[in-house]
Amino acid sequence: MRRRLNYTGRKRIKREHFMAKVVGDDGLVVSMHLDCSQTEFPDNAIVIAEPHIGTVSQRINLGTIAKLDTSANHDLSSLGSPEKIIFDVKVVSEDGLILGSGTGIPLTGRGESGGSRSLLPVRKSLELGNEIWKLRSLEDAEPCLLINGKVSGLLDRLVSDPLIQGAILVPAVRMIVTYLLEDGTPESVPWQGHWATWFATAMEGKSLEDAMSEADSDTFAIQRFADEAAISFADQFGFADSLEQAE
Amino acid sequence: MTSLNETVELRRLTPSGITRFKKLLAQLATEPELDIEQEMSSPIYYEKVRSGKVFPAANFVTKKDYGRWLTGQLSEMENVTSDVGLWSWIALKHFDSIRFSNKQGTKASRTANRYVLDTPRSSYRHLAWQCWWAIKNFDTAGEFLLDGNDKWKHPLSYQGGEVMAQLGANQKTAGSVPMVDFGRRVFTSPTTGKRSKMLSGSGRISPRDFVRVSKQLYLTYDLASMSVEKLTNLYPERYRSLAANH
């Protein structure tokens, strides 16, 4: 299990304290908001947002803690697809030391509320080729289900059709849980918090941490736990049961 | 010296053009004499770029020249960074010049992402995009990223050992003006300005190790906002002493 040391006492900027949201109807214009009222930083600390896709990133200076300037909108069209853009945000001292940081914060789409927390947000993507769905890379940010934007009505069916829900969501949950059981510590996977909460509920109180220690990186044990969690998820929503009743 | 002999109107490869180009690149492995331009002559593979921009005839001696030229030509266009069709067309147009060549000077194609822009993870591998990106973002400091062997027979082709391969893949960590300038100080001679032999190594002082150390420091420091002098003081002695000589 990887361990990360935070010997400079860097504070964590949580997702609920930073929001980047798509505004306007054209292009990819984004507004940002940072709430630092919960954390104490020096007034002269500099705030920097870094939207990035893969290896391509931009750097946006949002002023200082005392004079935070989030009034301007920023055009991120040059970065490419909005569903893949994620943000890192840093509060930095004048001499370059990072005082606080938040990583892997997804861009909130038009009409979405940044305050709500979905366990598995869904985004349309036009870059899936002939794949129907896939998970965005779990290394970059919290889980996000990408569905093929070319498939007409797929989002509606995902919301309403238990057959589509069961066929897509159950394997997606299995994949996420497998990833977490391999190395899902809060240090190595910053987004694991609400999934860890869900896991404990789905596994009748067994914590993610306990499951990780029990599995101890053994592939078969990890798979067994992931199967149990996926079954619990499927039972919770009763996908097959509702189809049986429908017939 | 390599050249683009005629003025051409800027184009973009269509999805079918990109698919065809990739297929031909794969075919080149077994048919090195394949005439790519001829095979891509059908108009269905191209679409016009709205700006109506033209590429004038030009000559390039080095990757730096090429990067500077591309930066100038594309300066008025918006959102070109991830324009797969545009960059693939540029690579196709300049294919003979940028095509990979080995030590014997024999031309080959290698992987498709050297010619067809593969966003977002491997953009830096694209042989035209990387020249444009280095100059556009870092100007003179970016020239260091494109430094290659002066004696290479085909200067715009992939040579191996360019710093771009390491730093381009780690833009978040190393892709800032002070970091690139610091890297230049470490890996070039303070007297002649020529690249150090350590650039092509993988040992204790090498681009790979430099990126590894930088990634560690990146967790604690905002490297992009620091001066080169401050950066120099953060790094281990082996890098500090090299940079301090400049």
Short mmCIF file of C-alpha atoms in Angstrom, two decimals:
data_model
loop_
_atom_site.label_atom_id
_atom_site.label_comp_id
_atom_site.label_asym_id
_atom_site.label_seq_id
_atom_site.Cartn_x
_atom_site.Cartn_y
_atom_site.Cartn_z
CA MET A 1 0.00 0.00 0.00
CA ARG A 2 1.41 3.41 -0.98
CA ARG A 3 1.86 5.99 1.77
CA ARG A 4 2.22 9.70 1.19
CA LEU A 5 3.78 12.04 3.69
CA ASN A 6 2.46 15.54 4.18
CA TYR A 7 5.31 16.94 6.19
CA THR A 8 4.56 20.59 5.33
CA GLY A 9 1.02 20.40 6.74
CA ARG A 10 -0.62 21.13 3.39
CA LYS A 11 -4.37 21.58 3.81
CA ARG A 12 -6.88 19.82 1.64
CA ILE A 13 -9.29 21.84 -0.48
CA LYS A 14 -12.39 19.72 -0.73
CA ARG A 15 -14.58 19.42 -3.75
CA GLU A 16 -17.45 21.23 -2.07
CA HIS A 17 -15.24 24.29 -1.60
CA PHE A 18 -14.22 24.70 -5.24
CA MET A 19 -16.49 24.69 -8.24
CA ALA A 20 -15.77 25.20 -11.90
CA LYS A 21 -18.91 25.44 -13.97
CA VAL A 22 -19.66 25.76 -17.67
CA VAL A 23 -21.47 29.02 -18.38
CA GLY A 24 -23.03 30.46 -21.54
CA ASP A 25 -24.23 28.56 -24.57
CA ASP A 26 -21.22 28.79 -26.86
CA GLY A 27 -17.84 27.19 -26.57
CA LEU A 28 -16.42 26.06 -23.30
CA VAL A 29 -16.50 29.10 -21.07
CA VAL A 30 -16.06 28.38 -17.40
CA SER A 31 -16.62 30.31 -14.20
CA MET A 32 -14.93 29.33 -10.95
CA HIS A 33 -15.75 29.72 -7.30
CA LEU A 34 -13.58 28.99 -4.26
CA ASP A 35 -14.77 29.09 -0.67
CA CYS A 36 -11.82 29.39 1.71
CA SER A 37 -13.85 30.40 4.75
CA GLN A 38 -13.42 26.94 6.31
CA THR A 39 -9.64 26.97 6.09
CA GLU A 40 -7.15 29.54 7.31
CA PHE A 41 -4.67 30.75 4.74
CA PRO A 42 -2.52 33.92 4.83
CA ASP A 43 -4.09 36.87 3.03
CA ASN A 44 -1.22 37.11 0.57
CA ALA A 45 -1.33 33.44 -0.47
CA ILE A 46 -1.86 33.02 -4.21
CA VAL A 47 -4.71 30.94 -5.61
CA ILE A 48 -4.12 28.99 -8.81
CA ALA A 49 -6.49 26.78 -10.76
CA GLU A 50 -5.13 24.23 -13.21
CA PRO A 51 -7.67 22.70 -15.57
CA HIS A 52 -6.14 19.81 -17.45
CA ILE A 53 -6.81 16.97 -19.80
CA GLY A 54 -4.24 14.22 -19.81
CA THR A 55 -0.88 15.89 -20.22
CA VAL A 56 -2.24 19.20 -21.52
CA SER A 57 -2.96 21.80 -18.86
CA GLN A 58 -3.67 25.49 -18.36
CA ARG A 59 -2.82 27.70 -15.44
CA ILE A 60 -5.23 30.33 -14.19
CA ASN A 61 -4.24 32.80 -11.49
CA LEU A 62 -7.24 33.69 -9.33
CA GLY A 63 -5.48 36.38 -7.26
CA THR A 64 -4.77 36.13 -3.56
CA ILE A 65 -6.82 34.95 -0.61
CA ALA A 66 -7.46 38.58 0.38
CA LYS A 67 -8.27 39.66 -3.17
CA LEU A 68 -9.72 36.55 -4.74
CA ASP A 69 -10.88 37.32 -8.25
CA THR A 70 -13.27 34.76 -9.64
CA SER A 71 -15.38 37.30 -11.51
CA ALA A 72 -13.84 36.59 -14.91
CA ASN A 73 -14.91 33.67 -17.07
CA HIS A 74 -12.27 31.59 -18.78
CA ASP A 75 -12.38 29.99 -22.20
CA LEU A 76 -11.08 26.41 -22.01
CA SER A 77 -12.04 25.45 -25.58
CA SER A 78 -8.42 24.82 -26.45
CA LEU A 79 -8.29 21.96 -23.95
CA GLY A 80 -10.90 19.93 -25.79
CA SER A 81 -13.78 17.82 -24.49
CA PRO A 82 -15.50 19.19 -21.34
CA GLU A 83 -16.24 15.73 -19.98
CA LYS A 84 -12.55 15.02 -19.63
CA ILE A 85 -11.49 18.31 -18.06
CA ILE A 86 -10.58 18.12 -14.42
CA PHE A 87 -9.28 20.80 -12.09
CA ASP A 88 -6.52 21.02 -9.56
CA VAL A 89 -6.59 24.04 -7.31
CA LYS A 90 -3.71 25.27 -5.15
CA VAL A 91 -3.16 27.92 -2.53
CA VAL A 92 0.49 28.87 -2.62
CA SER A 93 2.67 31.00 -0.37
CA GLU A 94 4.72 33.82 -1.90
CA ASP A 95 7.81 31.64 -1.90
CA GLY A 96 6.11 28.79 -3.75
CA LEU A 97 5.20 26.43 -0.91
CA ILE A 98 1.80 24.78 -1.44
CA LEU A 99 -0.35 25.61 1.58
CA GLY A 100 -3.49 23.89 0.39
CA SER A 101 -4.56 21.85 -2.61
CA GLY A 102 -7.46 20.03 -4.14
CA THR A 103 -7.09 17.64 -7.04
CA GLY A 104 -9.27 15.84 -9.55
CA ILE A 105 -12.26 18.17 -9.28
CA PRO A 106 -14.55 17.64 -12.28
CA LEU A 107 -16.07 20.42 -14.34
CA THR A 108 -19.73 20.98 -13.57
CA GLY A 109 -21.87 21.02 -16.70
CA ARG A 110 -24.54 23.48 -17.76
CA GLY A 111 -27.59 23.20 -15.54
CA GLU A 112 -25.86 20.93 -13.00
CA SER A 113 -25.56 21.94 -9.40
CA GLY A 114 -22.05 21.86 -8.04
CA GLY A 115 -23.34 21.30 -4.53
CA SER A 116 -25.00 17.95 -5.21
CA ARG A 117 -22.94 14.82 -4.99
CA SER A 118 -23.66 11.96 -7.33
CA LEU A 119 -21.92 8.68 -6.60
CA LEU A 120 -21.42 8.12 -10.31
CA PRO A 121 -21.97 11.21 -12.49
CA VAL A 122 -22.89 10.49 -16.11
CA ARG A 123 -21.56 12.43 -19.09
CA LYS A 124 -22.13 12.05 -22.82
CA SER A 125 -19.01 11.59 -24.89
CA LEU A 126 -18.52 11.68 -28.65
CA GLU A 127 -15.14 9.98 -28.41
CA LEU A 128 -16.14 6.44 -27.55
CA GLY A 129 -16.14 5.12 -31.12
CA ASN A 130 -18.31 2.01 -31.08
CA GLU A 131 -18.14 1.47 -27.35
CA ILE A 132 -21.45 2.11 -25.61
CA TRP A 133 -19.99 3.20 -22.31
CA LYS A 134 -16.80 3.37 -20.33
CA LEU A 135 -15.49 4.75 -17.07
CA ARG A 136 -13.29 7.80 -17.19
CA SER A 137 -9.79 7.01 -15.96
CA LEU A 138 -9.99 6.48 -12.21
CA GLU A 139 -6.45 7.69 -11.75
CA ASP A 140 -7.32 11.20 -12.85
CA ALA A 141 -10.48 11.98 -10.95
CA GLU A 142 -13.52 10.55 -9.25
CA PRO A 143 -15.52 8.00 -11.21
CA CYS A 144 -17.57 9.30 -14.10
CA LEU A 145 -19.61 7.14 -16.43
CA LEU A 146 -19.13 8.17 -20.05
CA ILE A 147 -21.91 7.12 -22.38
CA ASN A 148 -21.74 7.28 -26.13
CA GLY A 149 -23.36 10.54 -27.25
CA LYS A 150 -23.95 9.08 -30.72
CA VAL A 151 -26.44 6.55 -29.35
CA SER A 152 -29.80 8.21 -29.53
CA GLY A 153 -31.80 8.20 -26.29
CA LEU A 154 -29.20 6.30 -24.28
CA LEU A 155 -29.20 8.78 -21.39
CA ASP A 156 -32.99 8.60 -21.13
CA ARG A 157 -32.88 4.82 -21.14
CA LEU A 158 -30.14 4.80 -18.53
CA VAL A 159 -32.42 6.83 -16.30
CA SER A 160 -35.57 4.79 -16.93
CA ASP A 161 -34.78 1.31 -18.25
CA PRO A 162 -33.71 -1.31 -15.64
CA LEU A 163 -32.24 -3.49 -18.42
CA ILE A 164 -29.84 -0.73 -19.49
CA GLN A 165 -29.19 0.26 -15.88
CA GLY A 166 -28.31 -3.30 -14.88
CA ALA A 167 -26.20 -3.90 -17.97
CA ILE A 168 -24.12 -0.75 -17.52
CA LEU A 169 -24.13 0.28 -13.88
CA VAL A 170 -23.43 -3.09 -12.24
CA PRO A 171 -20.18 -3.78 -14.15
CA ALA A 172 -19.19 -0.13 -13.67
CA VAL A 173 -19.62 -0.46 -9.90
CA ARG A 174 -17.65 -3.73 -9.96
CA MET A 175 -14.77 -1.97 -11.76
CA ILE A 176 -14.70 0.95 -9.34
CA VAL A 177 -14.75 -1.27 -6.27
CA THR A 178 -11.97 -3.44 -7.73
CA TYR A 179 -9.88 -0.31 -8.27
CA LEU A 180 -10.50 0.86 -4.70
CA LEU A 181 -9.65 -2.51 -3.19
CA GLU A 182 -6.34 -2.53 -5.00
CA ASP A 183 -5.15 0.72 -3.40
CA GLY A 184 -8.05 2.82 -2.18
CA THR A 185 -6.50 4.70 0.71
CA PRO A 186 -7.58 8.34 1.06
CA GLU A 187 -3.98 9.38 0.36
CA SER A 188 -3.70 7.55 -2.94
CA VAL A 189 -7.33 7.97 -4.09
CA PRO A 190 -8.60 11.39 -2.94
CA TRP A 191 -12.14 10.73 -4.20
CA GLN A 192 -12.66 7.47 -2.31
CA GLY A 193 -14.59 9.04 0.61
CA HIS A 194 -18.21 8.74 -0.47
CA TRP A 195 -17.52 5.45 -2.24
CA ALA A 196 -16.03 4.12 1.01
CA THR A 197 -19.23 5.19 2.76
CA TRP A 198 -21.34 3.46 0.14
CA PHE A 199 -19.16 0.33 0.30
CA ALA A 200 -19.64 0.02 4.05
CA THR A 201 -23.42 0.28 3.59
CA ALA A 202 -23.48 -2.20 0.71
CA MET A 203 -21.27 -4.68 2.60
CA GLU A 204 -23.34 -4.53 5.79
CA GLY A 205 -20.81 -2.59 7.79
CA LYS A 206 -17.54 -3.99 6.47
CA SER A 207 -15.35 -0.98 5.81
CA LEU A 208 -13.32 -0.52 2.65
CA GLU A 209 -10.19 -0.37 4.78
CA ASP A 210 -11.00 -3.73 6.43
CA ALA A 211 -11.76 -5.29 3.05
CA MET A 212 -8.46 -4.00 1.68
CA SER A 213 -6.49 -5.45 4.58
CA GLU A 214 -8.37 -8.75 4.32
CA ALA A 215 -7.83 -9.00 0.56
CA ASP A 216 -4.17 -7.95 0.99
CA SER A 217 -3.70 -7.36 -2.76
CA ASP A 218 -4.80 -10.92 -3.59
CA THR A 219 -6.54 -10.75 -6.98
CA PHE A 220 -9.10 -13.44 -6.22
CA ALA A 221 -10.02 -11.97 -2.83
CA ILE A 222 -10.40 -8.51 -4.39
CA GLN A 223 -12.61 -9.97 -7.09
CA ARG A 224 -14.74 -11.72 -4.50
CA PHE A 225 -15.34 -8.50 -2.56
CA ALA A 226 -16.03 -6.60 -5.79
CA ASP A 227 -18.59 -9.25 -6.79
CA GLU A 228 -20.29 -9.03 -3.42
CA ALA A 229 -20.50 -5.23 -3.67
CA ALA A 230 -21.83 -5.41 -7.24
CA ILE A 231 -24.48 -7.97 -6.23
CA SER A 232 -25.50 -5.81 -3.30
CA PHE A 233 -25.82 -2.83 -5.64
CA ALA A 234 -27.93 -4.83 -8.11
CA ASP A 235 -30.14 -6.09 -5.26
CA GLN A 236 -30.57 -2.59 -3.91
CA PHE A 237 -32.12 -1.45 -7.20
CA GLY A 238 -33.67 -4.82 -8.15
CA PHE A 239 -32.89 -4.53 -11.86
CA ALA A 240 -33.85 -8.08 -12.83
CA ASP A 241 -36.82 -8.18 -10.45
CA SER A 242 -38.38 -5.11 -12.01
CA LEU A 243 -37.99 -6.61 -15.49
CA GLU A 244 -39.56 -9.87 -14.35
CA GLN A 245 -42.53 -7.92 -12.94
CA ALA A 246 -42.78 -5.91 -16.16
CA GLU A 247 -43.38 -9.12 -18.14
CA MET B 1 17.06 21.49 -45.53
CA THR B 2 13.47 20.61 -46.08
CA SER B 3 10.76 22.65 -47.71
CA LEU B 4 7.12 23.05 -48.45
CA ASN B 5 7.27 24.05 -52.07
CA GLU B 6 3.91 25.59 -52.69
CA THR B 7 1.35 27.76 -51.00
CA VAL B 8 -1.55 25.63 -49.88
CA GLU B 9 -4.89 26.42 -48.33
CA LEU B 10 -5.14 25.07 -44.82
CA ARG B 11 -7.23 21.92 -44.54
CA ARG B 12 -8.33 19.47 -41.91
CA LEU B 13 -8.53 15.71 -42.33
CA THR B 14 -12.07 14.40 -42.05
CA PRO B 15 -12.76 11.38 -39.81
CA SER B 16 -12.52 9.13 -42.88
CA GLY B 17 -9.28 10.88 -43.84
CA ILE B 18 -7.84 10.22 -40.39
CA THR B 19 -8.84 6.56 -40.55
CA ARG B 20 -7.29 6.24 -44.00
CA PHE B 21 -4.09 8.01 -42.93
CA LYS B 22 -3.71 5.69 -39.94
CA LYS B 23 -4.23 2.68 -42.16
CA LEU B 24 -1.58 3.87 -44.59
CA LEU B 25 0.87 4.54 -41.76
CA ALA B 26 0.43 0.95 -40.61
CA GLN B 27 0.92 -0.24 -44.19
CA LEU B 28 4.22 1.65 -44.42
CA ALA B 29 5.82 -0.85 -42.07
CA THR B 30 5.69 -3.47 -44.80
CA GLU B 31 5.57 -1.16 -47.84
CA PRO B 32 8.09 1.63 -47.17
CA GLU B 33 7.79 3.00 -50.71
CA LEU B 34 4.05 3.61 -50.43
CA ASP B 35 3.12 7.03 -51.83
CA ILE B 36 1.02 8.41 -48.99
CA GLU B 37 0.15 11.67 -50.72
CA GLN B 38 -1.11 9.83 -53.78
CA GLU B 39 -3.13 7.42 -51.64
CA MET B 40 -4.68 10.36 -49.81
CA SER B 41 -5.59 12.34 -52.95
CA SER B 42 -9.36 11.91 -52.74
CA PRO B 43 -11.20 15.11 -51.69
CA ILE B 44 -13.39 13.12 -49.30
CA TYR B 45 -10.48 12.99 -46.90
CA TYR B 46 -10.32 16.77 -46.47
CA GLU B 47 -12.42 19.66 -45.31
CA LYS B 48 -11.74 23.39 -45.47
CA VAL B 49 -10.69 25.32 -42.40
CA ARG B 50 -13.13 28.16 -41.86
CA SER B 51 -10.50 30.90 -41.61
CA GLY B 52 -9.41 30.39 -45.22
CA LYS B 53 -5.82 30.54 -43.98
CA VAL B 54 -3.00 29.51 -46.32
CA PHE B 55 0.37 28.00 -45.58
CA PRO B 56 3.00 29.76 -47.71
CA ALA B 57 6.01 27.95 -49.13
CA ALA B 58 8.75 27.73 -46.52
CA ASN B 59 12.06 26.15 -45.60
CA PHE B 60 13.00 24.67 -42.26
CA VAL B 61 16.45 23.74 -41.10
CA THR B 62 15.66 22.70 -37.55
CA LYS B 63 12.73 21.82 -35.33
CA LYS B 64 13.06 25.24 -33.72
CA ASP B 65 12.57 26.90 -37.12
CA TYR B 66 9.63 24.66 -37.81
CA GLY B 67 8.07 25.42 -34.40
CA ARG B 68 8.52 29.14 -34.86
CA TRP B 69 7.03 28.99 -38.35
CA LEU B 70 4.02 26.97 -37.20
CA THR B 71 3.48 29.31 -34.24
CA GLY B 72 3.40 32.29 -36.60
CA GLN B 73 1.14 30.62 -39.14
CA LEU B 74 -1.40 29.41 -36.58
CA SER B 75 -1.31 32.46 -34.30
CA GLU B 76 -4.66 33.82 -35.41
CA MET B 77 -6.49 30.52 -35.28
CA GLU B 78 -8.46 29.53 -32.20
CA ASN B 79 -8.53 26.23 -30.38
CA VAL B 80 -5.88 24.48 -32.41
CA THR B 81 -4.37 22.62 -29.44
CA SER B 82 -6.65 19.61 -29.73
CA ASP B 83 -7.68 19.92 -33.38
CA VAL B 84 -6.95 16.36 -34.50
CA GLY B 85 -7.98 16.91 -38.11
CA LEU B 86 -5.80 20.00 -38.53
CA TRP B 87 -2.66 18.52 -36.99
CA SER B 88 -3.07 15.30 -38.91
CA TRP B 89 -3.33 17.31 -42.14
CA ILE B 90 -0.20 19.30 -41.25
CA ALA B 91 1.70 16.07 -40.59
CA LEU B 92 0.47 14.65 -43.87
CA LYS B 93 1.51 17.76 -45.78
CA HIS B 94 4.98 17.69 -44.23
CA PHE B 95 5.21 13.93 -44.07
CA ASP B 96 8.38 13.58 -46.11
CA SER B 97 10.15 16.04 -43.84
CA ILE B 98 8.99 14.86 -40.46
CA ARG B 99 8.86 11.15 -41.18
CA PHE B 100 10.85 9.10 -38.69
CA SER B 101 14.34 8.13 -39.79
CA ASN B 102 16.77 5.77 -38.15
CA LYS B 103 20.51 6.20 -37.66
CA GLN B 104 21.23 5.01 -41.17
CA GLY B 105 18.86 7.63 -42.52
CA THR B 106 16.33 5.06 -43.63
CA LYS B 107 12.83 6.43 -43.36
CA ALA B 108 10.15 4.56 -41.51
CA SER B 109 6.81 5.50 -40.03
CA ARG B 110 6.80 4.25 -36.41
CA THR B 111 3.71 4.83 -34.35
CA ALA B 112 0.68 6.65 -35.77
CA ASN B 113 0.58 9.20 -32.93
CA ARG B 114 3.71 10.83 -34.36
CA TYR B 115 1.51 11.99 -37.26
CA VAL B 116 -2.13 11.71 -36.18
CA LEU B 117 -2.70 13.82 -33.07
CA ASP B 118 -3.65 11.55 -30.20
CA THR B 119 -5.30 13.76 -27.60
CA PRO B 120 -5.03 14.28 -24.77
CA ARG B 121 -2.33 11.98 -23.44
CA SER B 122 0.10 11.73 -26.30
CA SER B 123 -0.16 15.08 -28.08
CA TYR B 124 3.50 15.76 -27.29
CA ARG B 125 4.52 12.84 -29.50
CA HIS B 126 3.09 14.48 -32.61
CA LEU B 127 6.07 15.68 -34.64
CA ALA B 128 4.50 18.96 -35.77
CA TRP B 129 2.41 19.69 -32.65
CA GLN B 130 5.41 19.31 -30.34
CA CYS B 131 7.42 21.95 -32.28
CA TRP B 132 4.48 24.37 -32.23
CA TRP B 133 3.68 23.72 -28.55
CA ALA B 134 7.25 24.20 -27.33
CA ILE B 135 7.70 27.56 -29.06
CA LYS B 136 4.18 28.85 -28.47
CA ASN B 137 4.34 28.19 -24.73
CA PHE B 138 8.00 28.74 -23.91
CA ASP B 139 9.39 30.79 -26.78
CA THR B 140 13.20 30.81 -26.60
CA ALA B 141 13.29 28.51 -23.58
CA GLY B 142 11.18 26.05 -25.59
CA GLU B 143 13.94 25.69 -28.15
CA PHE B 144 15.76 23.60 -25.60
CA LEU B 145 12.92 21.06 -25.65
CA LEU B 146 13.43 20.60 -29.37
CA ASP B 147 17.20 20.41 -29.26
CA GLY B 148 18.44 17.44 -31.19
CA ASN B 149 21.51 16.17 -32.95
CA ASP B 150 22.72 18.85 -35.40
CA LYS B 151 24.17 16.21 -37.67
CA TRP B 152 20.96 14.23 -38.00
CA LYS B 153 20.15 13.73 -41.66
CA HIS B 154 16.45 14.55 -41.30
CA PRO B 155 16.29 17.27 -38.63
CA LEU B 156 12.50 17.44 -38.34
CA SER B 157 12.06 13.71 -37.82
CA TYR B 158 12.07 11.91 -34.50
CA GLN B 159 15.62 11.38 -33.33
CA GLY B 160 15.18 9.96 -29.86
CA GLY B 161 16.68 11.67 -26.84
CA GLU B 162 14.87 14.99 -27.26
CA VAL B 163 13.91 16.49 -23.93
CA MET B 164 10.35 16.77 -25.23
CA ALA B 165 9.87 13.04 -24.72
CA GLN B 166 10.32 13.49 -20.97
CA LEU B 167 9.03 16.97 -20.24
CA GLY B 168 6.23 16.92 -22.79
CA ALA B 169 4.81 13.84 -21.12
CA ASN B 170 4.86 15.60 -17.75
CA GLN B 171 3.50 19.04 -18.52
CA LYS B 172 1.84 19.52 -15.17
CA THR B 173 5.12 19.00 -13.40
CA ALA B 174 7.71 20.30 -15.79
CA GLY B 175 5.79 22.31 -18.38
CA SER B 176 6.35 25.87 -17.21
CA VAL B 177 8.77 28.57 -18.34
CA PRO B 178 10.95 28.50 -15.18
CA MET B 179 11.09 24.69 -15.19
CA VAL B 180 12.02 24.52 -18.85
CA ASP B 181 14.64 27.21 -18.33
CA PHE B 182 15.98 25.38 -15.29
CA GLY B 183 16.14 22.17 -17.33
CA ARG B 184 18.02 24.04 -20.05
CA ARG B 185 20.60 25.22 -17.52
CA VAL B 186 21.07 21.70 -16.20
CA PHE B 187 21.38 19.99 -19.55
CA THR B 188 23.32 22.46 -21.70
CA SER B 189 26.91 23.60 -21.58
CA PRO B 190 27.29 27.03 -19.93
CA THR B 191 30.08 27.92 -22.33
CA THR B 192 28.95 26.59 -25.70
CA GLY B 193 25.20 26.30 -25.11
CA LYS B 194 25.32 22.81 -26.63
CA ARG B 195 23.25 19.99 -25.19
CA SER B 196 24.84 17.78 -22.60
CA LYS B 197 25.46 14.10 -23.24
CA MET B 198 23.49 13.40 -20.09
CA LEU B 199 20.34 14.32 -22.02
CA SER B 200 20.31 11.00 -23.79
CA GLY B 201 21.16 8.93 -20.75
CA SER B 202 18.96 7.33 -18.14
CA GLY B 203 21.29 7.47 -15.18
CA ARG B 204 21.70 9.55 -12.05
CA ILE B 205 21.60 12.82 -13.99
CA SER B 206 19.18 12.40 -16.87
CA PRO B 207 15.84 13.79 -18.06
CA ARG B 208 14.12 10.76 -16.56
CA ASP B 209 15.66 11.32 -13.15
CA PHE B 210 15.05 15.07 -13.45
CA VAL B 211 11.34 14.45 -13.99
CA ARG B 212 11.25 11.94 -11.11
CA VAL B 213 12.76 14.49 -8.70
CA SER B 214 10.50 17.23 -10.08
CA LYS B 215 7.39 15.10 -9.51
CA GLN B 216 8.35 14.68 -5.89
CA LEU B 217 8.93 18.41 -5.43
CA TYR B 218 5.68 19.19 -7.28
CA LEU B 219 3.73 17.66 -4.39
CA THR B 220 5.06 20.35 -2.06
CA TYR B 221 5.95 23.35 -4.22
CA ASP B 222 4.25 25.27 -7.00
CA LEU B 223 7.23 24.95 -9.31
CA ALA B 224 5.69 27.06 -12.08
CA SER B 225 5.52 30.17 -9.90
CA MET B 226 9.10 30.02 -8.69
CA SER B 227 12.13 31.77 -10.12
CA VAL B 228 14.91 29.67 -11.63
CA GLU B 229 17.14 30.68 -8.72
CA LYS B 230 14.61 29.42 -6.17
CA LEU B 231 14.14 26.21 -8.15
CA THR B 232 17.89 25.69 -8.20
CA ASN B 233 17.98 25.73 -4.42
CA LEU B 234 15.28 23.07 -4.15
CA TYR B 235 17.00 20.45 -6.25
CA PRO B 236 19.65 17.96 -5.11
CA GLU B 237 23.28 19.01 -5.38
CA ARG B 238 23.82 17.09 -8.62
CA TYR B 239 21.38 19.40 -10.41
CA ARG B 240 22.10 22.48 -8.34
CA SER B 241 25.75 22.53 -9.29
CA LEU B 242 25.03 22.10 -13.01
CA ALA B 243 22.45 24.91 -13.07
CA ALA B 244 24.60 27.22 -10.97
CA ASN B 245 27.31 27.22 -13.65
CA HIS B 246 25.10 29.25 -15.98
#
